[in-house]
Amino acid sequence: MSHPFPIKDIARQSGLSTATVDRVLNARANVSPRSQARVRAAIAELEGQEQQLSARGRRLYFDVVVEAPERFSREIRHATEAVLPTIGPAVIHARYSFRQIMSAPDCVVLLRQILKRGSHGVVLKVRDLPEITAMVAELDSKGVPVVCAFTDLPGSVRRAYCGPDNYAA
């Protein structure tokens, strides 16, 4: 798999270890199809962010975690990628985690991985469940702000919500 990016950048973007990325890039054995897909997606995301690399400024990494049908997730990605290049002077990288269905434990595991690798912020569109609310509090306590989009977590310490007021409706 040809790529113009350092393995470390691909690993950070994909959320995988540098060793796993190296195994994928060099077509070595014992690599799951899911890891291969994550590396391909990370390279595609980095390629999409190439136009921002000419900008000078701080690099920020944000995670977008969405539980929604694929067509909705695709629209979120397109909208995000359309807006990010217009924000400056920082270079903003979005890392996407889209699932059509995500259990609360799966979401917690994913958010813990984000916390472990580091993030400047998380955008969430997930169900309002106690385990997820607790994880939002943990992210916030470690200095990672959370914003909810389209689906609110009103009992959480999320920093903001953008979307319709479903509870009032």
Tab-separated table of C-alpha atoms in Angstrom:
chain	number	residue	atom	x	y	z
A	1	MET	CA	0.000	0.000	0.000
A	2	SER	CA	1.648	3.221	-1.166
A	3	HIS	CA	1.407	6.260	1.095
A	4	PRO	CA	3.132	9.620	1.481
A	5	PHE	CA	2.622	9.881	5.258
A	6	PRO	CA	4.812	8.824	8.195
A	7	ILE	CA	3.676	5.654	9.940
A	8	LYS	CA	3.348	7.608	13.178
A	9	ASP	CA	0.813	9.990	11.576
A	10	ILE	CA	-1.172	7.109	10.089
A	11	ALA	CA	-1.162	5.371	13.478
A	12	ARG	CA	-2.383	8.491	15.261
A	13	GLN	CA	-5.113	9.053	12.670
A	14	SER	CA	-6.271	5.425	12.729
A	15	GLY	CA	-5.944	4.860	16.471
A	16	LEU	CA	-3.754	1.801	15.863
A	17	SER	CA	-0.199	1.108	16.957
A	18	THR	CA	2.711	1.917	14.659
A	19	ALA	CA	3.522	-1.807	14.545
A	20	THR	CA	0.037	-2.649	13.271
A	21	VAL	CA	0.196	0.117	10.676
A	22	ASP	CA	3.592	-1.156	9.539
A	23	ARG	CA	2.204	-4.706	9.197
A	24	VAL	CA	-0.710	-3.427	7.111
A	25	LEU	CA	1.451	-1.229	4.869
A	26	ASN	CA	3.892	-4.049	4.226
A	27	ALA	CA	1.147	-6.679	3.700
A	28	ARG	CA	2.393	-8.881	6.523
A	29	ALA	CA	0.392	-11.718	8.049
A	30	ASN	CA	-1.840	-11.610	11.133
A	31	VAL	CA	-3.608	-8.331	10.407
A	32	SER	CA	-7.369	-8.233	10.709
A	33	PRO	CA	-9.501	-6.902	7.861
A	34	ARG	CA	-10.820	-4.269	10.274
A	35	SER	CA	-7.298	-2.972	10.946
A	36	GLN	CA	-6.564	-2.917	7.224
A	37	ALA	CA	-9.743	-0.891	6.653
A	38	ARG	CA	-8.816	1.524	9.454
A	39	VAL	CA	-5.385	2.125	7.921
A	40	ARG	CA	-6.912	2.710	4.464
A	41	ALA	CA	-9.448	5.103	5.986
A	42	ALA	CA	-6.726	6.957	7.921
A	43	ILE	CA	-4.662	7.422	4.762
A	44	ALA	CA	-7.741	8.674	2.906
A	45	GLU	CA	-8.478	11.122	5.739
A	46	LEU	CA	-4.878	12.373	5.729
A	47	GLU	CA	-5.018	12.824	1.963
A	48	GLY	CA	-8.219	14.829	2.397
A	49	GLN	CA	-6.417	17.049	4.888
A	50	GLU	CA	-3.433	17.676	2.602
A	51	GLN	CA	-4.734	21.065	1.538
A	52	GLN	CA	-4.547	22.221	5.145
A	53	LEU	CA	-0.898	21.251	5.528
A	54	SER	CA	0.234	24.452	3.876
A	55	ALA	CA	-1.338	26.386	6.733
A	56	ARG	CA	0.949	27.364	9.550
A	57	GLY	CA	-0.258	26.865	13.072
A	58	ARG	CA	-1.010	24.341	15.723
A	59	ARG	CA	-2.247	20.869	14.768
A	60	LEU	CA	-5.451	19.876	16.510
A	61	TYR	CA	-6.999	16.409	16.524
A	62	PHE	CA	-10.738	16.030	17.008
A	63	ASP	CA	-12.687	12.798	17.136
A	64	VAL	CA	-16.150	12.432	15.629
A	65	VAL	CA	-18.071	9.467	17.077
A	66	VAL	CA	-21.393	8.744	15.419
A	67	GLU	CA	-23.987	6.033	15.824
A	68	ALA	CA	-26.254	6.466	12.816
A	69	PRO	CA	-27.127	4.992	9.448
A	70	GLU	CA	-24.327	5.176	6.891
A	71	ARG	CA	-26.046	7.857	4.790
A	72	PHE	CA	-26.263	10.177	7.840
A	73	SER	CA	-22.637	9.506	8.820
A	74	ARG	CA	-21.535	10.203	5.257
A	75	GLU	CA	-23.257	13.605	5.367
A	76	ILE	CA	-21.579	14.446	8.676
A	77	ARG	CA	-18.186	13.584	7.149
A	78	HIS	CA	-18.838	15.679	4.030
A	79	ALA	CA	-19.999	18.666	6.083
A	80	THR	CA	-17.020	18.399	8.449
A	81	GLU	CA	-14.519	18.119	5.614
A	82	ALA	CA	-16.077	21.104	3.871
A	83	VAL	CA	-15.778	23.321	6.955
A	84	LEU	CA	-12.406	22.317	8.447
A	85	PRO	CA	-10.219	23.846	5.702
A	86	THR	CA	-11.885	27.217	6.297
A	87	ILE	CA	-10.851	27.311	9.955
A	88	GLY	CA	-7.451	28.759	10.631
A	89	PRO	CA	-4.724	29.325	11.494
A	90	ALA	CA	-4.704	25.896	13.156
A	91	VAL	CA	-4.581	22.689	11.141
A	92	ILE	CA	-7.511	20.571	12.283
A	93	HIS	CA	-7.567	16.827	11.742
A	94	ALA	CA	-10.811	14.916	12.227
A	95	ARG	CA	-10.727	11.238	13.119
A	96	TYR	CA	-13.999	9.472	12.384
A	97	SER	CA	-15.594	6.523	14.160
A	98	PHE	CA	-18.894	5.689	12.511
A	99	ARG	CA	-21.079	2.743	13.504
A	100	GLN	CA	-24.634	2.006	12.473
A	101	ILE	CA	-25.274	0.346	15.834
A	102	MET	CA	-23.036	0.760	18.871
A	103	SER	CA	-23.658	-0.786	22.268
A	104	ALA	CA	-22.892	1.278	25.363
A	105	PRO	CA	-19.859	-0.910	26.237
A	106	ASP	CA	-18.525	-0.566	22.669
A	107	CYS	CA	-18.926	3.205	22.849
A	108	VAL	CA	-17.145	3.339	26.220
A	109	VAL	CA	-14.247	1.261	24.829
A	110	LEU	CA	-13.986	3.590	21.843
A	111	LEU	CA	-14.034	6.713	24.027
A	112	ARG	CA	-11.364	5.192	26.301
A	113	GLN	CA	-9.175	4.588	23.227
A	114	ILE	CA	-9.651	8.214	22.213
A	115	LEU	CA	-8.714	9.331	25.729
A	116	LYS	CA	-5.623	7.101	25.690
A	117	ARG	CA	-4.293	8.330	22.320
A	118	GLY	CA	-5.224	11.949	23.047
A	119	SER	CA	-7.709	14.327	21.508
A	120	HIS	CA	-8.403	18.035	21.554
A	121	GLY	CA	-12.143	17.384	21.564
A	122	VAL	CA	-14.873	14.878	20.782
A	123	VAL	CA	-18.083	15.351	18.831
A	124	LEU	CA	-20.664	12.729	19.834
A	125	LYS	CA	-23.855	11.533	18.232
A	126	VAL	CA	-24.744	8.556	20.395
A	127	ARG	CA	-27.606	7.386	22.562
A	128	ASP	CA	-28.147	8.913	25.996
A	129	LEU	CA	-27.088	6.057	28.287
A	130	PRO	CA	-25.636	6.231	31.826
A	131	GLU	CA	-22.353	4.524	30.832
A	132	ILE	CA	-21.769	7.062	28.070
A	133	THR	CA	-22.647	9.979	30.358
A	134	ALA	CA	-20.051	8.694	32.850
A	135	MET	CA	-17.456	8.428	30.087
A	136	VAL	CA	-18.186	12.005	28.976
A	137	ALA	CA	-17.461	13.077	32.572
A	138	GLU	CA	-14.168	11.161	32.486
A	139	LEU	CA	-13.158	12.788	29.196
A	140	ASP	CA	-14.015	16.222	30.584
A	141	SER	CA	-12.059	15.583	33.794
A	142	LYS	CA	-8.976	14.835	31.646
A	143	GLY	CA	-9.402	18.078	29.706
A	144	VAL	CA	-11.061	16.660	26.577
A	145	PRO	CA	-14.175	18.718	25.804
A	146	VAL	CA	-17.228	16.929	24.387
A	147	VAL	CA	-19.864	18.454	22.133
A	148	CYS	CA	-23.035	16.565	21.264
A	149	ALA	CA	-24.537	16.832	17.803
A	150	PHE	CA	-28.056	15.868	16.751
A	151	THR	CA	-28.531	13.643	19.832
A	152	ASP	CA	-28.099	15.315	23.197
A	153	LEU	CA	-26.788	13.950	26.489
A	154	PRO	CA	-28.540	16.529	28.706
A	155	GLY	CA	-27.460	14.918	31.988
A	156	SER	CA	-23.789	14.955	31.030
A	157	VAL	CA	-21.058	17.559	31.421
A	158	ARG	CA	-20.818	17.998	27.641
A	159	ARG	CA	-19.749	21.514	26.697
A	160	ALA	CA	-22.450	22.169	24.121
A	161	TYR	CA	-25.212	20.623	22.055
A	162	CYS	CA	-26.081	21.489	18.475
A	163	GLY	CA	-29.228	20.127	16.932
A	164	PRO	CA	-32.982	20.130	17.415
A	165	ASP	CA	-34.518	20.349	20.866
A	166	ASN	CA	-36.017	16.850	20.800
A	167	TYR	CA	-36.897	16.876	24.503
A	168	ALA	CA	-38.993	20.040	24.203
A	169	ALA	CA	-40.662	18.737	21.051
